[in-house]
XYZ file of C-alpha atoms in Angstrom:
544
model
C 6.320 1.529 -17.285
C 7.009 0.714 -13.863
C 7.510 -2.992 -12.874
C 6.854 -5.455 -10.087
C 7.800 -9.039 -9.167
C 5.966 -11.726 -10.009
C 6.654 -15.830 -8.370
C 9.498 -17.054 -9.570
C 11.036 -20.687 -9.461
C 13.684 -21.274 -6.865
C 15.849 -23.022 -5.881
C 18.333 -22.073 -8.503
C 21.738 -23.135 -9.419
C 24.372 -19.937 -9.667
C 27.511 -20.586 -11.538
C 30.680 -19.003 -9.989
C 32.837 -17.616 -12.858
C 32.050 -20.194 -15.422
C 32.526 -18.829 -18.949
C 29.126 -18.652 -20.415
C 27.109 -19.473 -17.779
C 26.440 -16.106 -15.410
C 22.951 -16.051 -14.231
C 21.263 -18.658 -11.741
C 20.141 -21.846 -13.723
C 16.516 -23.196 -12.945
C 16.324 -26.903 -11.991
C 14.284 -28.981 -15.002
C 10.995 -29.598 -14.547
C 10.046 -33.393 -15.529
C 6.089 -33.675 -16.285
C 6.103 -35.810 -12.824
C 6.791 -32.648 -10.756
C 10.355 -34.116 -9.970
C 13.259 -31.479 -10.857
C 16.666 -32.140 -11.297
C 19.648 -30.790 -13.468
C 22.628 -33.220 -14.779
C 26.242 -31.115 -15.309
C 29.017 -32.634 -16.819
C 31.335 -32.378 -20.343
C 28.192 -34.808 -22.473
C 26.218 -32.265 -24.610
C 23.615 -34.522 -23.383
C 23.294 -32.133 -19.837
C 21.501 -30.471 -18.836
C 24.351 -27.888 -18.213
C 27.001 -28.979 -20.673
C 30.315 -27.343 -19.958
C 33.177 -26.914 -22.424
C 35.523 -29.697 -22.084
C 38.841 -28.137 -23.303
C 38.110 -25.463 -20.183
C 36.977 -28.203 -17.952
C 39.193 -31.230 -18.595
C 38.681 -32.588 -15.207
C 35.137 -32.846 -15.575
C 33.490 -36.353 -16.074
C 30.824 -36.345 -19.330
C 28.250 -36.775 -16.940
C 29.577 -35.430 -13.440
C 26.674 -34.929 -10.860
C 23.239 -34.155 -10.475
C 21.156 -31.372 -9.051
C 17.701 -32.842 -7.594
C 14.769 -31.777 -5.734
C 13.357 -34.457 -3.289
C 10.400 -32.797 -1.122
C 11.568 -29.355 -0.464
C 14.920 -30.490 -0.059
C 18.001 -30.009 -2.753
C 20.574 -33.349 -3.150
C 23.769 -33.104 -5.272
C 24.548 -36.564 -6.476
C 27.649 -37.719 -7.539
C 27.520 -39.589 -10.826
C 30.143 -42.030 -10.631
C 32.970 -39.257 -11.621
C 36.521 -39.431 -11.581
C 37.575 -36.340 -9.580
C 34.264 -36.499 -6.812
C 32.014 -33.505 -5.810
C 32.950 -31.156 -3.400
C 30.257 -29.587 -0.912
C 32.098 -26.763 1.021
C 35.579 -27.961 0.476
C 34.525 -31.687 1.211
C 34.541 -34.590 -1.167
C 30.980 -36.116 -0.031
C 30.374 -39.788 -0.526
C 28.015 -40.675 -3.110
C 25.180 -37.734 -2.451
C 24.642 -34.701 0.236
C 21.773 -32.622 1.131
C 22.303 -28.930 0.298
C 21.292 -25.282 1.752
C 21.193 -21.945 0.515
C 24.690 -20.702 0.277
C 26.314 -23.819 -0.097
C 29.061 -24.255 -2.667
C 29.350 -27.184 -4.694
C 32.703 -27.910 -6.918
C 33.173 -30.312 -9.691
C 36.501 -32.088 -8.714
C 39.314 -30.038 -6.915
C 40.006 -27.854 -9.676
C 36.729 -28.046 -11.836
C 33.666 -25.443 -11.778
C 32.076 -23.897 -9.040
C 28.369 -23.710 -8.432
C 26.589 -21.781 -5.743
C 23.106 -22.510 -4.115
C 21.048 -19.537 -3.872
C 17.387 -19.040 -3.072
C 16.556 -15.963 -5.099
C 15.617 -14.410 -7.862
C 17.117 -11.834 -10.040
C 15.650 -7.964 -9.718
C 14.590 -8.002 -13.498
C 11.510 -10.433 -12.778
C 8.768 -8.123 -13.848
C 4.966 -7.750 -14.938
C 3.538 -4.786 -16.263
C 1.724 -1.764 -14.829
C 0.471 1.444 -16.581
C 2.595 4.595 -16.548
C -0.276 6.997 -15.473
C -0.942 4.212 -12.372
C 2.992 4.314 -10.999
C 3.337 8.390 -11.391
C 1.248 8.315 -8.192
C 0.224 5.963 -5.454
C 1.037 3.672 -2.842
C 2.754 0.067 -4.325
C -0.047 -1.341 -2.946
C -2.523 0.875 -5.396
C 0.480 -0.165 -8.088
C -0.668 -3.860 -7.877
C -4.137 -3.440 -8.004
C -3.770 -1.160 -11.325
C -1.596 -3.925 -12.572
C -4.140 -6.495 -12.018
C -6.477 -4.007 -13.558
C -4.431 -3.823 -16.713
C -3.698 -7.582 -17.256
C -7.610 -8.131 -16.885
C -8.115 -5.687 -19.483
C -5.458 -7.126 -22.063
C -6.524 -10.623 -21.310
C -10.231 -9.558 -22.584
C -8.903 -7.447 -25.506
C -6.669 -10.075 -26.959
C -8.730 -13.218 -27.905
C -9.672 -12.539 -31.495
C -6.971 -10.131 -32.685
C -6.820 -9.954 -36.475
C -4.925 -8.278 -39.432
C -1.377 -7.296 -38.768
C -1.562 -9.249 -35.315
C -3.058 -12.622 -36.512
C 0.902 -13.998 -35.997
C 0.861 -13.007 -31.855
C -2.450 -12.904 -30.953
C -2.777 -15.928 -29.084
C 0.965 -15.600 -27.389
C -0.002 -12.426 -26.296
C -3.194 -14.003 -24.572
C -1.307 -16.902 -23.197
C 1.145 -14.301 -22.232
C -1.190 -11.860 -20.445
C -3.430 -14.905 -19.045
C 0.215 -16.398 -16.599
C -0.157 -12.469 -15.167
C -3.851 -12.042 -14.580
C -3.049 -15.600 -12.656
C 0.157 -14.650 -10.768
C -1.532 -13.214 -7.871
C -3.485 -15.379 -5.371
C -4.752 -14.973 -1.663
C -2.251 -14.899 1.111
C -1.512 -18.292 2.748
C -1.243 -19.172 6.426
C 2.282 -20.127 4.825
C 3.067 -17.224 3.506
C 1.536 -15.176 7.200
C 4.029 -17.651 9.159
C 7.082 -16.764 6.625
C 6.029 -13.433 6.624
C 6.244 -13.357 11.041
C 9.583 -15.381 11.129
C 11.087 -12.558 8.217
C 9.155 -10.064 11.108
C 10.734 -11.870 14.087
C 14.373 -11.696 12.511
C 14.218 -8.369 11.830
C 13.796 -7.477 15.381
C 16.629 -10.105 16.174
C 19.022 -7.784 13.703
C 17.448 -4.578 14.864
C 18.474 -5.795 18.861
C 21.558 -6.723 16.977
C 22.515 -3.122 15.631
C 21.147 -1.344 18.847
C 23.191 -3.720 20.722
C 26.189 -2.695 18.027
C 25.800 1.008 18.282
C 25.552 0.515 21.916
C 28.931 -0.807 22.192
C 30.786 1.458 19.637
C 28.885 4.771 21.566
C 30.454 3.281 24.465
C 33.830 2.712 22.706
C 33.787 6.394 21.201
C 32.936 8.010 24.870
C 35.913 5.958 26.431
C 38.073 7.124 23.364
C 37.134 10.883 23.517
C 38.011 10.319 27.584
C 41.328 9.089 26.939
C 42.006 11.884 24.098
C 40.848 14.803 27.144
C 43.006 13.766 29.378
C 46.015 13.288 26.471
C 44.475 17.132 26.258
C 44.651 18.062 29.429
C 47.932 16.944 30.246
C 49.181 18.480 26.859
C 48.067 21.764 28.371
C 49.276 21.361 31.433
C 52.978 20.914 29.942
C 52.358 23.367 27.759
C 51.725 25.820 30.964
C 55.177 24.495 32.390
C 57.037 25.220 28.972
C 56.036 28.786 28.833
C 56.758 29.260 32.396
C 60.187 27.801 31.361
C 60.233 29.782 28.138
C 60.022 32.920 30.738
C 62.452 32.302 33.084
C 65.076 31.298 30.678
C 64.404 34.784 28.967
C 64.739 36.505 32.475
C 68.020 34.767 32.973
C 69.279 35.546 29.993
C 68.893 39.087 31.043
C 70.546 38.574 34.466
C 73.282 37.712 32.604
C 73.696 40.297 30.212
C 73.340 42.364 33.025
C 76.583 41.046 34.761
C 78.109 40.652 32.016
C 78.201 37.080 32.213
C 80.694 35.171 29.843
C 79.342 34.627 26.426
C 80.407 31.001 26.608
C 77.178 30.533 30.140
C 74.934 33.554 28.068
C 74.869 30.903 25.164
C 74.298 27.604 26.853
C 70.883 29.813 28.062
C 70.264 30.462 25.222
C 70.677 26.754 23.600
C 68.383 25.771 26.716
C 65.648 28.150 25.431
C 65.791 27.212 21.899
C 64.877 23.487 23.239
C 62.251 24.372 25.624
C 60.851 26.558 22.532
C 60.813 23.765 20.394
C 59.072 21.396 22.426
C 56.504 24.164 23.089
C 56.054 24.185 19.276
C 55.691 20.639 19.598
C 53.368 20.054 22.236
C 51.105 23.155 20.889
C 50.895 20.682 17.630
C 50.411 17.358 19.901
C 47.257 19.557 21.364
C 45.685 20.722 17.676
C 46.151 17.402 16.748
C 44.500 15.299 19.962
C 41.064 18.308 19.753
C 41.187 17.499 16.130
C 40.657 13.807 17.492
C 38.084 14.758 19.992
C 35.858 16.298 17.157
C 36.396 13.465 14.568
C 34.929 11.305 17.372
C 31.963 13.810 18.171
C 29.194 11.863 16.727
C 27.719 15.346 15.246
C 30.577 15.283 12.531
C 30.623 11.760 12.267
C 26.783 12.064 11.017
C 27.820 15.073 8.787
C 30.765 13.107 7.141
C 28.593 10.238 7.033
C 25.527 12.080 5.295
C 28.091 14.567 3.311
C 29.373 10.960 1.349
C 25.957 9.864 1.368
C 24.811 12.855 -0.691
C 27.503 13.220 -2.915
C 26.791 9.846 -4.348
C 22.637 10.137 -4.266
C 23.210 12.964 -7.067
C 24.892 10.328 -9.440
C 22.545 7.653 -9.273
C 20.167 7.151 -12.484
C 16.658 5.777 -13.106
C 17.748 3.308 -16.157
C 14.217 2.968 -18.704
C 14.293 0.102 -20.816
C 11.996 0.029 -23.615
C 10.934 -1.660 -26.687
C 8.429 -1.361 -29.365
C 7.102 -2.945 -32.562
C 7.543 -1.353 -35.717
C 6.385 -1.059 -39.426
C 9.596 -1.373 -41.097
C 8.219 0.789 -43.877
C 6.849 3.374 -42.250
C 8.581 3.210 -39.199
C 5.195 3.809 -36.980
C 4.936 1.845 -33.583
C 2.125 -0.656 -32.889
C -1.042 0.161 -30.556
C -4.172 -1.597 -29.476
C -7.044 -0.454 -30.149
C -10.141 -1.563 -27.799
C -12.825 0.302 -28.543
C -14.939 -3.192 -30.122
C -14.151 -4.760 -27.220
C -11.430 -6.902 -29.214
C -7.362 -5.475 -29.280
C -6.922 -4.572 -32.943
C -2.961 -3.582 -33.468
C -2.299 -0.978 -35.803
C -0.208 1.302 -36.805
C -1.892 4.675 -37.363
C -1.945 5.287 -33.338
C -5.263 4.407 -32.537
C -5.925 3.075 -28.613
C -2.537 2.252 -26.417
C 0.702 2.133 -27.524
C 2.483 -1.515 -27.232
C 5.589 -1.100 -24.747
C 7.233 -3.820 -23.073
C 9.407 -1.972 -20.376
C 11.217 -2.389 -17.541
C 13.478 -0.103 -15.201
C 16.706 -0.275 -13.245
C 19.404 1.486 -11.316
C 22.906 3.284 -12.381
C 25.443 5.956 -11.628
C 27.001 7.798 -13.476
C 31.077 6.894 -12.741
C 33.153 9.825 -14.690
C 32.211 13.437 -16.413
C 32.323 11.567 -20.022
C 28.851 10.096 -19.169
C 29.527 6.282 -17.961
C 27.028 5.156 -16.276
C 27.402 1.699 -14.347
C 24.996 -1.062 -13.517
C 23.375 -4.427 -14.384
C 23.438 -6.309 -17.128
C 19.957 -7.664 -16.633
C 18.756 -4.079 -16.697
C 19.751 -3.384 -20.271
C 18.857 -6.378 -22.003
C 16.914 -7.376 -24.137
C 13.295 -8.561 -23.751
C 12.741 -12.541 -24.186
C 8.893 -11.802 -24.263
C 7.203 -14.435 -26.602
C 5.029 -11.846 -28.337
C 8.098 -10.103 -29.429
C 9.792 -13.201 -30.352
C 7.298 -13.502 -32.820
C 6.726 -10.328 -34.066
C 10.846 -10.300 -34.828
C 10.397 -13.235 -37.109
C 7.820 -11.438 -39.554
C 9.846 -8.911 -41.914
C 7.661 -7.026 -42.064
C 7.729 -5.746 -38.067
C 11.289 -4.241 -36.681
C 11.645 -4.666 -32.631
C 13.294 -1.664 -31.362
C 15.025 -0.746 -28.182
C 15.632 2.059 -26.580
C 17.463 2.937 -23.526
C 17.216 6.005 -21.396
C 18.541 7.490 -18.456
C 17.119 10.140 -15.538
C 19.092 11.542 -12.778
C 17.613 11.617 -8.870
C 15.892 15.041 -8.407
C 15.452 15.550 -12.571
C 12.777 14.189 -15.108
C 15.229 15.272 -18.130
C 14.934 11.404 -20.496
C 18.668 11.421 -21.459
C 19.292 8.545 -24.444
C 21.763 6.124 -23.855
C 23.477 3.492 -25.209
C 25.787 0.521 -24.277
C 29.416 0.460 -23.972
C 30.259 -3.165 -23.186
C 29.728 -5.653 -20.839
C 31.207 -7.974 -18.749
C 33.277 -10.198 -20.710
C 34.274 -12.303 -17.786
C 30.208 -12.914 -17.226
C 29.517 -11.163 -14.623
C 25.910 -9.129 -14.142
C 27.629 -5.973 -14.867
C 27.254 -3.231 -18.242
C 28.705 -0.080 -18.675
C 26.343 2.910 -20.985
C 27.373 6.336 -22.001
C 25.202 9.564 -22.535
C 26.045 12.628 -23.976
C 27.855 14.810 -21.164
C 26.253 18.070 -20.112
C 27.229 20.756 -17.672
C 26.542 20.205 -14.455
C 26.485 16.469 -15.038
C 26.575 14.877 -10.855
C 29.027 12.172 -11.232
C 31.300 10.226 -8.945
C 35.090 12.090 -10.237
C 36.903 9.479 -7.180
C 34.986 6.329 -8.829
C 37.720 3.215 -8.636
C 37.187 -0.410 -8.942
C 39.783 -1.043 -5.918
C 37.627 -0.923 -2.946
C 37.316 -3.677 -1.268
C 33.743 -4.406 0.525
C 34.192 -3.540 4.658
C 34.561 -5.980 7.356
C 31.186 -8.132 8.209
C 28.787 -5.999 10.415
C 29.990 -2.497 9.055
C 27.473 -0.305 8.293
C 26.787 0.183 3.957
C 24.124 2.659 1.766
C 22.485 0.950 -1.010
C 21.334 3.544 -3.573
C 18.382 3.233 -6.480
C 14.624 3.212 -7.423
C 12.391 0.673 -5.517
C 9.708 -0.012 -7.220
C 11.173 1.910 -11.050
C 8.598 4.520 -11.795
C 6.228 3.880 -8.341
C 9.329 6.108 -7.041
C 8.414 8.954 -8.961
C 7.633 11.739 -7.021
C 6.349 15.390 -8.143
C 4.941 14.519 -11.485
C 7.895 13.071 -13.649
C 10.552 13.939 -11.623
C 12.564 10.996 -9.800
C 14.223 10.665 -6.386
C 16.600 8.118 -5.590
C 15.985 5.933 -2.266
C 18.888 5.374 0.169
C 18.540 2.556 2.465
C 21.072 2.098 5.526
C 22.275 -1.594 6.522
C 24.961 -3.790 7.069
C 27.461 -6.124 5.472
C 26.293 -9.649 6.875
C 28.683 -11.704 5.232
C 30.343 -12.493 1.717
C 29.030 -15.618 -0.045
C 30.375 -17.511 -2.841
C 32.145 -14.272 -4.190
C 29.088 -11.667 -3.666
C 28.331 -9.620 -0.482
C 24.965 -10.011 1.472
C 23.662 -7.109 2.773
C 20.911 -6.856 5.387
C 19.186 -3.761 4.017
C 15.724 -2.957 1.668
C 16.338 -4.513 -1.297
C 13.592 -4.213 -3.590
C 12.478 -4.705 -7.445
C 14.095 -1.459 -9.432
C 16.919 -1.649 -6.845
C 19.462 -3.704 -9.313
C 21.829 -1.791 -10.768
C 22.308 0.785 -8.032
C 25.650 1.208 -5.854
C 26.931 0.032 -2.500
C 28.621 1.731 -0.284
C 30.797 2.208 2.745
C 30.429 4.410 5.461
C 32.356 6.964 3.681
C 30.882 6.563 0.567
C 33.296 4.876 -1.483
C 31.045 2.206 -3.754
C 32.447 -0.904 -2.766
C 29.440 -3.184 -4.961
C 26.617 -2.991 -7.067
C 22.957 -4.166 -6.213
C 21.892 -7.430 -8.395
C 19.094 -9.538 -6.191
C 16.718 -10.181 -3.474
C 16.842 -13.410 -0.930
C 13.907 -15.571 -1.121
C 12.278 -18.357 0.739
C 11.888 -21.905 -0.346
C 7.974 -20.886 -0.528
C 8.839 -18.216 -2.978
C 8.665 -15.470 -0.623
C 11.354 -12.719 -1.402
C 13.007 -11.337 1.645
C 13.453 -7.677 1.124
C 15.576 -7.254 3.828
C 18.304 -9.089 2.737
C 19.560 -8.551 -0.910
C 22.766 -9.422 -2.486
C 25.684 -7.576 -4.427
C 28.532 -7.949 -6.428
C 31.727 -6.465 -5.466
C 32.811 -3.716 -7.388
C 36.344 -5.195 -8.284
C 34.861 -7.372 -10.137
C 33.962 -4.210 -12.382
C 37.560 -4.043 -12.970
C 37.266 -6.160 -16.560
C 34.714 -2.925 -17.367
C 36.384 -0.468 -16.306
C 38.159 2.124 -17.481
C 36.788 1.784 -20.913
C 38.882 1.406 -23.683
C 39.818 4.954 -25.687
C 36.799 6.502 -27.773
C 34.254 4.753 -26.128
């Protein structure tokens, strides 16, 4: 199944290396409308955090709230204070996105972030994304809800215990999708207007660095030039220091003046040696700065690490435990009847991701949210009956393949990051990344990066079944509260997938898309998490 986004909540509350607590944390919804969130060391938070790791928070430390549009962190009386960017504030402060709030000076970190997570998904049919503009993708998943919402109201038999989750369920999708506001038309000009603002900014950029390369490769000419002028001088030395020597031996000079001659030579042949060298070396210069081999390096790395990225497919399905069949609908009354003898559609919740494959043994990087789980009410329930199993399986397909490949998971991050590591059986040929090391370090702000994956999952499918990963150019804008944003498309079925520099080293991995107060994601600007922090992940340990 391939997978959009639908709305999600915002804004959100992102712990910063807090044991426990890795993904962004909604504010509580109060039947008022109001939303707040209380943190503190009281199991009576909203966010309770551990107190043995977190001595120096207060039981009830501060509170998250939502006045208007606008997010306040108050300061509930505590002992150490709040911090709001390194600043103790007095008694409450007004927040933005990317501010950083601390608990005391020593306590827990908490970033505000605007976003949501990549693995935000509804459901479309497989024959709809193996062809087709997104646009046709989103009509055939409206298409599909409205057709589940009709087949589920009177579901009997085996399905009596879901029936009316999986109709509540189905109902929030059919409704997710509404007419486009003059809000969302203004936010969607203002995301229009600043990408022309970045796209003057990169001109402007590559402007100044063509300019800076052309006064380079003039300086290294004339270093040229003048190294083969001296090299013209050297072999004119080199020959009359050979015809003296001659002259000499001729007269039969004294060996003492024939050999100071010859020491001369030896000199003036040695710096010809040398300046020869100086001149290989200053062309070799002149070519690295030729921006026709600076776009073959550049696409040469580029390439090398397209072949190892993955389409990740996570499934799961209902089964009989004993028979081991998987459930389907049947429609043809008008009514979904589940069963097990594979009558109508099979049930599939599914979503996809992003990898690449790090080593020849088969490790294949990327998100945690890509791998887990589904949380999906309807298969809540059908887990508690014994007589159902929920199964999951996990698959794999390289860029330019269709080959399914199982796949199962290694480990992930123990230190909570959004990171997992999976292994497949090896094969030859395998693409993989053989350099792959967790000790890059993300490039300066405003260097170019390539962010790898599958926009859209299974819309990306192209040629039947087979996939073809996306590569998006951009740039580093900045590092924020210990992940890099990057101004590049960013889109659902991205997360997962590697970032990289200019040479292609990976440097991060792709976890989520910006949004707008409104709700609006921001494709353009996505965020990352820097691949040292992969370093708790990798390597594995021995035998797995």
């Amino acid at each position: 199944m391939a997978l959009l986004f639908p709305t999600s909540p915002g804004p959100r509350i992102k712990p910063i290396e807090v044991p426990g607590l890795a993904k962004p944390i909604d504010l509580v919804r109060a039947p008022d409308g109001s939303a707040a969130l209380t943190v503190g060391r009281g199991a009576d938070n909203d966010v309770a955090l551990d107190g043995d790791s977190w001595p120096s928070v207060s039981t009830t430390h501060a509170r998250f709230e939502l006045r208007g549009e606008e997010l306040w962190v108050v300061d509930l009386d505590s002992s150490n204070g709040v911090l709001v960017g390194g600043e103790r504030i007095d008694f409450e402060a007004r927040l933005d996105v990317g501010d950083q709030v601390r608990l005391g000076s020593v306590g827990p970190r908490f970033l505000v972030v605007s976003g949501r997570g990549l693995s935000d998904t509804v459901f479309v049919r497989r024959e709809a994304a193996n062809g087709g503009a997104p646009e046709e993708a989103v009509q055939a998943s409206e298409e599909r809800t409205r057709r589940m919402v009709r087949r589920t109201g009177a579901a009997v038999g085996v399905a009596a215990l879901a029936g009316l989750a999986v109709l509540a369920w189905f109902q929030f999708g059919a409704s997710r999708r509404e007419g486009r506001t003059q809000k969302e038309l203004e936010s969607a000009r203002a995301q229009i207007a600043a990408l022309e603002e970045r796209q003057s900014d990169r001109e402007r950029k590559e402007r100044q660095d063509r300019l800076g390369r052309e006064r380079r490769i003039a300086e290294l000419e004339r270093q040229a030039t003048e190294l083969e002028g001296t090299l013209e001088l050297q072999r004119g030395e080199e020959a009359r220091l050979l015809e003296r020597i001659d002259e000499l031996e001729s007269q039969q000079a004294s060996r003492e003046e024939v050999a100071r001659v010859e020491a001369e030579l030896a000199r003036t042949r040695a710096d010809l040696v040398e300046a020869r060298a100086d001149l290989v070396t200053t062309r070799e210069k002149v070519d690295m700065f030729d921006p026709v081999n600076l776009a073959q390096a550049r696409l040469s790395g580029v390439s090398r690490v397209r072949q190892s990225i993955v389409l990740i497919e996570n499934e799961t399905r209902v089964h009989e435990r004993e028979t081991g069949r998987t459930m389907h609908l049947d429609t043809r009354g008008g009514v979904p009847v589940p069963n097990f003898e594979g009558v109508g559609d099979e049930f599939v919740v599914g979503s996809t991701g992003s990898g690449f494959c790090v080593d020849g043994n088969g490790h294949v990087l990327t998100n945690q949210h890509v791998i887990d789980e589904p949380r999906d009410m309807p298969l809540e329930l059908f887990a508690q009956d014994e007589k159902f199993e929920v199964r999951q399986t996990l698959e794999v397909v390289f860029s330019g393949t269709k080959r399914r490949i199982p796949a199962r998971v290694v480990s992930t991050s123990p230190s909570g990051e959004d990171l997992a590591l999976l292994v497949i059986e090896p094969f030859e040929g395998m693409p993989a990344l053989p350099e792959f090391a967790t000790a890059a370090t993300p490039p300066p702000a405003g260097s170019d990066i390539y962010l790898f994956g599958f926009p859209l999952g299974n819309l990306a499918v192209q040629e039947g079944e087979t996939v073809i990963a996306s590569t998006f150019r951009g740039i580093l804008s900045r590092n924020v509260g210990g992940q890099m944003q990057v101004d590049a498309g960013v889109h659902p079925g991205n997360s997962g997938g590697p970032i990289t520099d200019a040479a292609g080293r990976v440097v991060g991995v792709v976890v989520s898309v910006q949004a707008l107060p409104d709700r609006t994601a921001v494709y353009t600007i996505g965020y990352g998490i820097p691949i040292a922090r992969a370093a708790d992940l990798w390597p594995p340990e021995p035998g797995d």
